[in-house]
Tab-separated table of C-alpha atoms and ligand atoms in Angstrom:
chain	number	residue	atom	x	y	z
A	764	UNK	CA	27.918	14.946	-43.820
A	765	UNK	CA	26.087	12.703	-41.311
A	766	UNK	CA	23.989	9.993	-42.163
A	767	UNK	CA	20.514	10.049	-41.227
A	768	UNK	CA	18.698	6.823	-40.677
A	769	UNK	CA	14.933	7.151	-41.207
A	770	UNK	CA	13.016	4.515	-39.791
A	771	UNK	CA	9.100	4.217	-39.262
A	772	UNK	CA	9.659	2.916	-35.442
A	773	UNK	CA	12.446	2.838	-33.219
A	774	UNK	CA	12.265	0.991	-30.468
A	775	UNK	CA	14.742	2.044	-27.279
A	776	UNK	CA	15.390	-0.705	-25.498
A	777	UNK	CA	15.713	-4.470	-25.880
A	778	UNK	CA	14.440	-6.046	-22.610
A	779	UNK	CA	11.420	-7.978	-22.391
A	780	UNK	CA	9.615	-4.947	-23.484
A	781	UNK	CA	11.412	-4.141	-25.850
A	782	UNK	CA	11.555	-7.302	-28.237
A	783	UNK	CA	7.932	-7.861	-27.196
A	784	UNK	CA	7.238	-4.749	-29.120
A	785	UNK	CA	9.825	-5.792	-31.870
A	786	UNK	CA	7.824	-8.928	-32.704
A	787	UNK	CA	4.148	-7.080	-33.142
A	788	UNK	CA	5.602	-4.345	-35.057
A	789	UNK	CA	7.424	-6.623	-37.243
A	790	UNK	CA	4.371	-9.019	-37.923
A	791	UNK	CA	2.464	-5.690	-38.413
A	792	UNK	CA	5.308	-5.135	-41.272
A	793	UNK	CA	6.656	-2.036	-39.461
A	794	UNK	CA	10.525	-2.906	-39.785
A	795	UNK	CA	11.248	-2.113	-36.103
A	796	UNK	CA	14.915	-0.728	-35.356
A	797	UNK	CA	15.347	-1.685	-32.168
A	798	UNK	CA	18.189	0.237	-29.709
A	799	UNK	CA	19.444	-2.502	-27.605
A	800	UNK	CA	21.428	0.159	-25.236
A	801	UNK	CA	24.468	-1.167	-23.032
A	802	UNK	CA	22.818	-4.087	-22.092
A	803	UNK	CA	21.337	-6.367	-24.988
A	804	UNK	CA	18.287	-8.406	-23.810
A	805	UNK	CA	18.037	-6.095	-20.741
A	806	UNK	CA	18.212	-6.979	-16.942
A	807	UNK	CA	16.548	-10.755	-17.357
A	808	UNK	CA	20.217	-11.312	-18.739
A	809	UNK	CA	21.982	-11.457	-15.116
A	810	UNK	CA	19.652	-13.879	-13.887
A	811	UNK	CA	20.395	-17.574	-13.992
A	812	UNK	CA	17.121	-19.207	-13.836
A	813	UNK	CA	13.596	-17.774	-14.848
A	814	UNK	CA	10.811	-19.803	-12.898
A	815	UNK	CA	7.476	-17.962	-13.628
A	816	UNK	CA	7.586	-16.860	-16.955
A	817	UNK	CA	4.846	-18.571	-18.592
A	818	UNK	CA	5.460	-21.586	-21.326
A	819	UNK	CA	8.577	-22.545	-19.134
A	820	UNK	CA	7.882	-25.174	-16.687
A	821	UNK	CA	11.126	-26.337	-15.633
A	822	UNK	CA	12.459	-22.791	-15.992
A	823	UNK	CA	14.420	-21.090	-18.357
A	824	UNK	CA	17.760	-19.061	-18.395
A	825	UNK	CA	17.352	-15.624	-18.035
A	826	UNK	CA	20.131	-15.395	-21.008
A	827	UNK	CA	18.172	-17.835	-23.099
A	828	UNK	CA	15.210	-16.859	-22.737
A	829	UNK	CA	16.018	-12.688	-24.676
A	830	UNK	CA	18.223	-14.724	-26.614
A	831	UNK	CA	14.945	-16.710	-28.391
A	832	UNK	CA	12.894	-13.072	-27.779
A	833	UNK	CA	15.036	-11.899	-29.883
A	834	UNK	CA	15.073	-14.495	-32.569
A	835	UNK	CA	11.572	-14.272	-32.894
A	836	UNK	CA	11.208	-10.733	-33.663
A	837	UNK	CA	14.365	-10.811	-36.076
A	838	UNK	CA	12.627	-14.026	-37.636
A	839	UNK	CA	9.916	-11.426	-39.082
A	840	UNK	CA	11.846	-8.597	-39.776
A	841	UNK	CA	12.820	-6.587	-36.965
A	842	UNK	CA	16.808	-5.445	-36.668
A	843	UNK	CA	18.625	-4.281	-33.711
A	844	UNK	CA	21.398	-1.639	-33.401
A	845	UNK	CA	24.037	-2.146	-30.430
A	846	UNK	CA	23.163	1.442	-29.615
A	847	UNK	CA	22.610	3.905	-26.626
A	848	UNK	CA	20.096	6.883	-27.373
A	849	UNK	CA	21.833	9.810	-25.969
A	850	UNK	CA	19.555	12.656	-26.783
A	851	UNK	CA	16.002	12.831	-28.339
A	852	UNK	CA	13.981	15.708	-30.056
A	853	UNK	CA	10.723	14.768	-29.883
A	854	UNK	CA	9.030	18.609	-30.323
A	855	UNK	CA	9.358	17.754	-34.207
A	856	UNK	CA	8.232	15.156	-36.610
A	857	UNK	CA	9.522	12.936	-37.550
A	858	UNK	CA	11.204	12.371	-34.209
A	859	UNK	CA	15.158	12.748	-34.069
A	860	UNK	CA	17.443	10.332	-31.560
A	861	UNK	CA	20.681	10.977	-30.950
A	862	UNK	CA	22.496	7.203	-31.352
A	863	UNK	CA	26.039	7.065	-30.764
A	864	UNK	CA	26.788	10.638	-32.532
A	865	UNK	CA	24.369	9.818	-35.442
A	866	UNK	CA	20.771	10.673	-35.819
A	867	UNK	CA	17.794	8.374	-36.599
A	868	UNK	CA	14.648	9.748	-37.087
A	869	UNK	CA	11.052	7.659	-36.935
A	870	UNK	CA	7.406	7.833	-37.217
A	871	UNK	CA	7.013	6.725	-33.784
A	872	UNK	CA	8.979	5.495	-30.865
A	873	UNK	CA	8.823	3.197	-28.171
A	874	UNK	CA	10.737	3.883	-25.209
A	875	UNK	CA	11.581	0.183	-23.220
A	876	UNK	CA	14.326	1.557	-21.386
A	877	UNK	CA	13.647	-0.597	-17.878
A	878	UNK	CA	15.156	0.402	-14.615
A	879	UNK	CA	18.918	0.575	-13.026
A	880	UNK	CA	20.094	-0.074	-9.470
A	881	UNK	CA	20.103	2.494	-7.191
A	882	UNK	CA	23.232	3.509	-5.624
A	883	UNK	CA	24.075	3.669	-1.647
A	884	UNK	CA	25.778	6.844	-2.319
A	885	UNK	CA	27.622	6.100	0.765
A	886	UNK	CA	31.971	7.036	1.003
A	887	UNK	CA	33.130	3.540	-0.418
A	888	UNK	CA	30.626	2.332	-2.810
A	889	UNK	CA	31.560	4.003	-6.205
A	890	UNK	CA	35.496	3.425	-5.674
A	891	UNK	CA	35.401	-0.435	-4.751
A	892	UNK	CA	32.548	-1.146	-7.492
A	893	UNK	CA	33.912	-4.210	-8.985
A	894	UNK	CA	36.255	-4.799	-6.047
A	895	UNK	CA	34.073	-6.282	-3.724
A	896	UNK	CA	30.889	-3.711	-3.810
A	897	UNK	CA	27.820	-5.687	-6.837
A	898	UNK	CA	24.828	-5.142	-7.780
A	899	UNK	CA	23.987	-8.363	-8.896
A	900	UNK	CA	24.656	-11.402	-6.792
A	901	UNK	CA	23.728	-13.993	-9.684
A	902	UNK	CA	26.191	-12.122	-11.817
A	903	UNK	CA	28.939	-11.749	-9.511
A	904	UNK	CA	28.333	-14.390	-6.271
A	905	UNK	CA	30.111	-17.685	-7.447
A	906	UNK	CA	33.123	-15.471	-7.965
A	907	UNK	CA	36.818	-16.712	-5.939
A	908	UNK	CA	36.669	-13.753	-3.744
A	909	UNK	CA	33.265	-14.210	-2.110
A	910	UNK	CA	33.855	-17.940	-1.543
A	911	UNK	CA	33.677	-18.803	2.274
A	912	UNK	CA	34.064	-15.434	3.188
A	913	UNK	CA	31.169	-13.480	5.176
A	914	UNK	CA	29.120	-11.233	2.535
A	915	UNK	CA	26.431	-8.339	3.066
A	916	UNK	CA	23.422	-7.555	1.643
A	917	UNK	CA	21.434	-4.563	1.981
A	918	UNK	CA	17.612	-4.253	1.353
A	919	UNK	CA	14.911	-5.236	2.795
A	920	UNK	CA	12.686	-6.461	-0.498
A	921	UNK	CA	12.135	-9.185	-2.693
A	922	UNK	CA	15.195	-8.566	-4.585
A	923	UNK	CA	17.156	-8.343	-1.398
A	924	UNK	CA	16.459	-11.757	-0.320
A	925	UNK	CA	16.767	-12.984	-3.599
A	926	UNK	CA	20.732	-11.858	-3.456
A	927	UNK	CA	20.733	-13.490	0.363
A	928	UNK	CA	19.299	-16.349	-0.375
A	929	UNK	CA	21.719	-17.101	-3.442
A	930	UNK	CA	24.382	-15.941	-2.004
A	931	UNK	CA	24.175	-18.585	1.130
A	932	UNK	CA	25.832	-21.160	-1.750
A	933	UNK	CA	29.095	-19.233	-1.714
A	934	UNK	CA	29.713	-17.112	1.467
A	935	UNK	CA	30.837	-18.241	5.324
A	936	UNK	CA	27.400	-16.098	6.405
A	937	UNK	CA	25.126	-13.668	5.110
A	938	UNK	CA	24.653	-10.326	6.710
A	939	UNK	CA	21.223	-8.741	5.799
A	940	UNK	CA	21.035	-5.176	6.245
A	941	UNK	CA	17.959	-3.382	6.626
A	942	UNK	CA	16.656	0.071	7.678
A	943	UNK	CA	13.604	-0.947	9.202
A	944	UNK	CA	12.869	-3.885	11.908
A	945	UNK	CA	10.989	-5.883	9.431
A	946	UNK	CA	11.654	-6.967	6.030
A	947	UNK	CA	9.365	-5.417	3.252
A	948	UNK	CA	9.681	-8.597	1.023
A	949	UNK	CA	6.432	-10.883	0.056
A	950	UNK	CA	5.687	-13.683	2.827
A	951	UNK	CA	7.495	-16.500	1.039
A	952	UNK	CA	10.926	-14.912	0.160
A	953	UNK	CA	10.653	-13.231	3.990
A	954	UNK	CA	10.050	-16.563	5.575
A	955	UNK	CA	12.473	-18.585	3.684
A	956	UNK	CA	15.187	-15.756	4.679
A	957	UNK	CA	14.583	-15.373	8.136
A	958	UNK	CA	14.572	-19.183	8.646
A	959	UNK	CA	17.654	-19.962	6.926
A	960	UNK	CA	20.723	-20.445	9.174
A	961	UNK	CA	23.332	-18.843	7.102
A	962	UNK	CA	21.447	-15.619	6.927
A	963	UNK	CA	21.882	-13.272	9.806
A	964	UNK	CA	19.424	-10.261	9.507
A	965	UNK	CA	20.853	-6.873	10.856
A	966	UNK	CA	18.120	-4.595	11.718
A	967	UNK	CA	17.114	-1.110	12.359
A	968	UNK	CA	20.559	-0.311	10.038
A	969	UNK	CA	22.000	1.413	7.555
A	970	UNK	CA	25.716	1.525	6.179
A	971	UNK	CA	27.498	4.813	6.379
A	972	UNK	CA	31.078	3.099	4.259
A	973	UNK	CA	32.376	0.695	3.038
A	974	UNK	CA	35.693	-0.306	3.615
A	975	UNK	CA	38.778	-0.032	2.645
A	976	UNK	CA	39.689	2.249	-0.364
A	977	UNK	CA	43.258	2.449	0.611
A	978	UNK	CA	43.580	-1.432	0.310
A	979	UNK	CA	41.191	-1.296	-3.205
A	980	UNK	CA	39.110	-3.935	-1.484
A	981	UNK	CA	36.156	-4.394	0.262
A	982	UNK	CA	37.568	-5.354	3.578
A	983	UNK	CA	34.015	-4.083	5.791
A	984	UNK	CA	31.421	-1.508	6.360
A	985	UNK	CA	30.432	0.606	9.144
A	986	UNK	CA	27.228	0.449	10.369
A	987	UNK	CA	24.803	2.982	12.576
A	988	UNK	CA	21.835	1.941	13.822
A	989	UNK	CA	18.866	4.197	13.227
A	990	UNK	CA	17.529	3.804	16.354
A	991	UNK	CA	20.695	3.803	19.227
A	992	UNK	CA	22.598	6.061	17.068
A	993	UNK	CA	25.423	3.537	18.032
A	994	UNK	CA	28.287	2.384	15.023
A	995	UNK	CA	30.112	-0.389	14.510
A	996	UNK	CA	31.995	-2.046	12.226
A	997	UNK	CA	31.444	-5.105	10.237
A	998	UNK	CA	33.822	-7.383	8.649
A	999	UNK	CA	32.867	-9.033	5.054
A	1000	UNK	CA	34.401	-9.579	1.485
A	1001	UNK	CA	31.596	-8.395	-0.412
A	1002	UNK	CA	29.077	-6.033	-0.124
A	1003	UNK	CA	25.707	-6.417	-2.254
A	1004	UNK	CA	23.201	-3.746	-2.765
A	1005	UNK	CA	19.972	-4.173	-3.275
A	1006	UNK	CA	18.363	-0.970	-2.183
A	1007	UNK	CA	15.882	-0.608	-5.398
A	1008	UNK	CA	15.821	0.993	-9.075
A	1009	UNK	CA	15.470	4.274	-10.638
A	1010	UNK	CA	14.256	4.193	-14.290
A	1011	UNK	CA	16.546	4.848	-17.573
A	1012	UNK	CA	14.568	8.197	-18.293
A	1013	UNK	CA	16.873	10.668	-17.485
A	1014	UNK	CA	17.496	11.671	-21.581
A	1015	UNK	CA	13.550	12.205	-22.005
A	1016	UNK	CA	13.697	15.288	-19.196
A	1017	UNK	CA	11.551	18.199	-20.043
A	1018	UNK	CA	10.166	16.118	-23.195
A	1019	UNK	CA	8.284	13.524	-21.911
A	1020	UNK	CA	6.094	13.683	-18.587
A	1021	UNK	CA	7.246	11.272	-15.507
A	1022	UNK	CA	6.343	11.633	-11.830
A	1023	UNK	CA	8.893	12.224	-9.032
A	1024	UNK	CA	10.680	9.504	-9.391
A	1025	UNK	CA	11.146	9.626	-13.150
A	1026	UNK	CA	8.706	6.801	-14.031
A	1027	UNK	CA	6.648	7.822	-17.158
A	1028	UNK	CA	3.582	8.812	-17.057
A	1029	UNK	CA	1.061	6.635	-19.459
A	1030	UNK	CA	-1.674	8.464	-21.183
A	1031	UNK	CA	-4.636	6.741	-23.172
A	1032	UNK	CA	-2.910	2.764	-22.692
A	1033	UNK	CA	0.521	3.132	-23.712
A	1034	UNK	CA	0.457	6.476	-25.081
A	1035	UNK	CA	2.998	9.405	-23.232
A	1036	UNK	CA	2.388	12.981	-23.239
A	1037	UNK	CA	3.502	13.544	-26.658
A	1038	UNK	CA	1.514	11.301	-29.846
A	1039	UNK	CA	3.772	8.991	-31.545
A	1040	UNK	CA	6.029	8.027	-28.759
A	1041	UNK	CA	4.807	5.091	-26.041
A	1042	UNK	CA	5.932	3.412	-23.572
A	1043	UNK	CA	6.898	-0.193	-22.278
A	1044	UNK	CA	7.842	-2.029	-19.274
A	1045	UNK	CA	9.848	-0.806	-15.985
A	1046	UNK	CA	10.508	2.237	-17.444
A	1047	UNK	CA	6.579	3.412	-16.461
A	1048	UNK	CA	6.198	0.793	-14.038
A	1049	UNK	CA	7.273	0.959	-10.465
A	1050	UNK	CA	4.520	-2.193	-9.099
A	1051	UNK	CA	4.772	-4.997	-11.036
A	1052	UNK	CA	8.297	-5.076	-12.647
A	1053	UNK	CA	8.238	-8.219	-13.766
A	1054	UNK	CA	9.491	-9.636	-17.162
A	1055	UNK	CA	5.639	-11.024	-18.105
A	1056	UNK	CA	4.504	-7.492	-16.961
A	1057	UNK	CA	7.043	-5.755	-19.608
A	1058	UNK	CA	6.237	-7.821	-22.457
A	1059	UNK	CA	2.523	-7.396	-22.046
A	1060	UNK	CA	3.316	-3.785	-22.079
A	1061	UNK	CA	5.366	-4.102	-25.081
A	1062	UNK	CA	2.874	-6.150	-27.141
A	1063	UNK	CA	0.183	-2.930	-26.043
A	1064	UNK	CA	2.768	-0.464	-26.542
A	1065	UNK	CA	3.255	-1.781	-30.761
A	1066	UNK	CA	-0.457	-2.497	-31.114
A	1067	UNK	CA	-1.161	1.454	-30.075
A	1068	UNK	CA	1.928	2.139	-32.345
A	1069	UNK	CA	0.240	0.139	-34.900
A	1070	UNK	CA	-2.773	2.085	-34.520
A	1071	UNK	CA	-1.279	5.528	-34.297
A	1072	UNK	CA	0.703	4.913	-37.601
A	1073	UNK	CA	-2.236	3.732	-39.400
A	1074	UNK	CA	-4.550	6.890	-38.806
A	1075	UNK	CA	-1.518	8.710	-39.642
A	1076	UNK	CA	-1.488	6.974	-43.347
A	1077	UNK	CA	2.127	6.542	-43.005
B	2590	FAD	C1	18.553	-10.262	-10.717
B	2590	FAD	C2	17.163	-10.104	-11.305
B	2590	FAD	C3	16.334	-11.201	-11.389
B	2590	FAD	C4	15.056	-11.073	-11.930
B	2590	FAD	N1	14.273	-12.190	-12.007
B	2590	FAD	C5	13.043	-12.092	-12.561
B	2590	FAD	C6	12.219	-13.245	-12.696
B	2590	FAD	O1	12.594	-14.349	-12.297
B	2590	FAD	N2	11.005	-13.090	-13.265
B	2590	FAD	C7	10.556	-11.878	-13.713
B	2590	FAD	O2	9.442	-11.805	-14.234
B	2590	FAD	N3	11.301	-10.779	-13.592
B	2590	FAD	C8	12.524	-10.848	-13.019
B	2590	FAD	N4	13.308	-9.725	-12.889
B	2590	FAD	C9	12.736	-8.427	-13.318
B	2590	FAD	C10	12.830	-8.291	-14.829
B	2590	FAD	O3	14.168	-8.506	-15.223
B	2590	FAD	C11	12.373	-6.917	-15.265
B	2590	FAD	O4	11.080	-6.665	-14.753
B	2590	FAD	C12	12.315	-6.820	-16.779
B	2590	FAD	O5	13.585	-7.130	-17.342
B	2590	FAD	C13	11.881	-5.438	-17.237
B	2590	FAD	O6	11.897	-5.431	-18.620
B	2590	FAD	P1	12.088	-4.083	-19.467
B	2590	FAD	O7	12.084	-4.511	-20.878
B	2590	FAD	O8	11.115	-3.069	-19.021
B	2590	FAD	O9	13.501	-3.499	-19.039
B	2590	FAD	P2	14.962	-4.141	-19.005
B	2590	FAD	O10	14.938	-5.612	-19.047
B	2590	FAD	O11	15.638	-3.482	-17.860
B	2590	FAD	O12	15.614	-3.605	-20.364
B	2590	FAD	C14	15.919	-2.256	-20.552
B	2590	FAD	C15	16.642	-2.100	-21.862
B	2590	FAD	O13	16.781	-0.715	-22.172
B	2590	FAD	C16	18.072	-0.491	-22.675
B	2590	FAD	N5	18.394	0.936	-22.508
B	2590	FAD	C17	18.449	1.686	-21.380
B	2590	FAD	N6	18.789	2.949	-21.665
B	2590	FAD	C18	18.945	3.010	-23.012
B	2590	FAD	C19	19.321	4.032	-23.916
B	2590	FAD	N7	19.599	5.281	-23.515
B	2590	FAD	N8	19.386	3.743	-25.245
B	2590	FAD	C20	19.106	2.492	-25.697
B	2590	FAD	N9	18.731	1.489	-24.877
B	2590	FAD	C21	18.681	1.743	-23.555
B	2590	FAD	C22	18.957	-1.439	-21.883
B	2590	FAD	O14	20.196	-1.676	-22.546
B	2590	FAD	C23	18.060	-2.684	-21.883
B	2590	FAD	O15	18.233	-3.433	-23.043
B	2590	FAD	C24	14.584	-9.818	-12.375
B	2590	FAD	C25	15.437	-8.708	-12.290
B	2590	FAD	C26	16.722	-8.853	-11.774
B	2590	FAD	C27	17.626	-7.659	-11.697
C-alpha cells in the first residue's frame, strides 16, 4: 500500500517565497513540509551576486543567500522534501498532492512555485539547448565555448540587458536582439547597454532559427526584420534568450483561478479561489518579481495560513 504523508502545511516551492513562508509557519509551530521542486532555493540560485536585497550591503550570492533562507526556517522546525508536485486535489479536505508517485495530504497549502523562461519556440532552440542555445547567462556565460566568440541575446527588458551586459566579460561582441526599436528595460540598465561598446543592439528583429542542428551546435541564427521583411543571417556561438517567464501553474488548471497568462489570481491578501490554499511570490506576480517582493509575499501568505488554521481549530 502507499504511504500517505499527512502534514498540516505543505509548502510548494522553495524560492524566496517559499522559505519565507517556511520560517513563519515554523515559528508559528506549524511543521512546514516544504516541496523544493527541481530547483532547490529557486531561480535566485543562478545568479552570482544579489545587490538589493536588503541587510546585504556589499551583496550577497544568489546561492548563499537560499542557502541561509533555508537554514533559518529548518533552524525552527521546518523540513524540506527534494520533491516535484505533479498533481493536486484540492476539491477535498484535507488537500491531496501528488509528490513523486506518493500522496501528501495537508491542512493548507502554499503554492511558491515562481516563474520559468519562456521559450522562442523558433526551429533550433529546443534541439541545441545546452549546445549553445541558455537561458541563463550567469549560469552558463564564463563557459569555454562562449569565450571570444560573438554571442546573442534576445529581449528587450531588464533581464535582457542583464544577460548583455554580463556577457560583454566573455564574448568577442554582443548582439542584442529586439522586436521593437526601443528597449523596454528601466532607464539605468537601457543606458548602460546602449552605451557600452561591446554591445551591438539589433532592432526592429526577431529570430526565425537558430543554427545548425546538423552540426549539434549553435553556429548562427537567421534573422527577419519586422519592418523590411528582409532576412539575414547572423553568425554567433551562443544564443541567449531572454524573452520573459510564464509561471509554474500549469498542475493547478481547472482548480485554482489564474488569468490569461496563468498567474494566480489572489483573493482576500494571499488567499486563492479555494480556502486553505495561498499563494506566494512570482507565481501570482507578473510586476514586481523580485526576490524581496516574494518573501514579503511568503511571510503574508503563512501569516493568512496561520490565521486560516487557527479558526479552523486544527
Ligand atoms: C538571472 C536572474 C537574476 C535575478 N536577480 C535578482 C536580483 O538581483 N534581485 C531580486 O530581487 N530578484 C532577482 N531575480 C528575480 C528573483 O529570482 C525572483 O523574483 C524570485 O526568485 C521569485 O521567488 P519565488 O519564490 O516566487 O520563485 P522562485 O525563486 O522561482 O522559486 C520557485 C520554486 O518553486 C519550485 N517549483 C516549481 N514547480 C514546482 C512543483 N511542481 N513542485 C514543487 N516545487 C516546484 C522550484 O523548484 C523553485 O524552488 C533574478 C532572477 C533571475 C532569473
Amino acid at each position: 500500500m502507499l504511504r500517505v504523508l499527512m502534514k498540516k502545511v505543505v509548502i510548494i516551492g522553495s524560492g524566496p517565497a517559499g522559505w519565507t513562508a517556511a520560517l513563519y509557519t515554523a515559528r508559528a509551530n506549524l511543521q512546514p513540509f516544504v516541496l523544493t521542486g527541481g530547483q532547490p532555493g529557486g531561480l535566485l540560485t543562478t545568479t552570482s551576486i544579489v545587490e538589493n536585497y536588503p541587510g546585504f550591503p556589499e551583496g550577497v550570492d544568489g546561492y548563499e543567500l537560499m542557502t541561509r533562507m533555508q537554514k533559518q526556517a529548518e533552524r525552527f522546525g521546518a523540513k524540506a522534501s527534494f520533491g516535484s508536485v505533479e498533481k493536486v486535489d484540492f476539491s477535498r479536505r484535507p488537500f491531496a498532492l501528488v509528490v513523486d508517485g506518493e500522496t501528501v495530504e495537508a491542512d493548507a497549502v502554499i503554492i511558491a512555485t515562481g516563474a520559468s523562461h519562456r521559450h522562442l519556440g523558433a526551429p533550433g532552440e529546443d534541439l541545441l539547448e545546452t549546445k549553445g542555445v541558455t537561458y541563463c547567462a550567469t549560469c552558463d556565460g564564463a563557459l569555454p565555448v562562449f569565450r571570444n566568440q560573438p554571442l546573442i541575446v534576445i529581449g528587450g527588458g531588464d533581464s535582457a540587458c542583464e544577460e548583455a551586459l554580463y556577457l560583454t566579460r566573455f564574448g568577442s561582441v554582443i548582439h542584442l536582439i529586439h522586436r521593437r526599436d526601443a528597449l523596454r528595460a528601466s532607464k539605468i540598465m537601457s543606458d548602460r547597454v546602449l552605451s557600452n561598446p561591446k554591445i551591438k543592439p539589433v532592432w526592429d528583429s526577431v529570430v526565425t532559427e537558430v543554427f545548425d542542428v546538423k552540426q549539434d551546435k549553435v553556429t548562427g541564427v537567421k534573422l527577419k526584420n519586422l519592418k523590411t521583411g528582409a532576412e539575414s543571417v547572423l553568425d554567433c556561438a551562443g544564443v541567449f534568450i531572454a524573452i520573459g517567464h510564464a509561471p509554474n501553474t500549469g498542475i493547478f488548471k481547472g482548480q485554482i483561478e489564474m488569468d490569461a497568462n496563468g498567474y494566480i489570481i489572489p483573493k482576500n491578501g494571499t488567499m486563492t479561489n479555494v480556502p486553505g490554499v495561498f499563494m506566494a511570490g512570482d507565481c501570482s506576480d507578473h510586476v514586481y518579481r523580485q526576490a524581496i517582493t516574494a518573501a514579503g509575499m511568503g511571510c503574508a501568505a503563512a501569516i493568512d495560513a496561520e490565521r486560516f488554521l487557527a479558526a479552523q481549530d486544527r
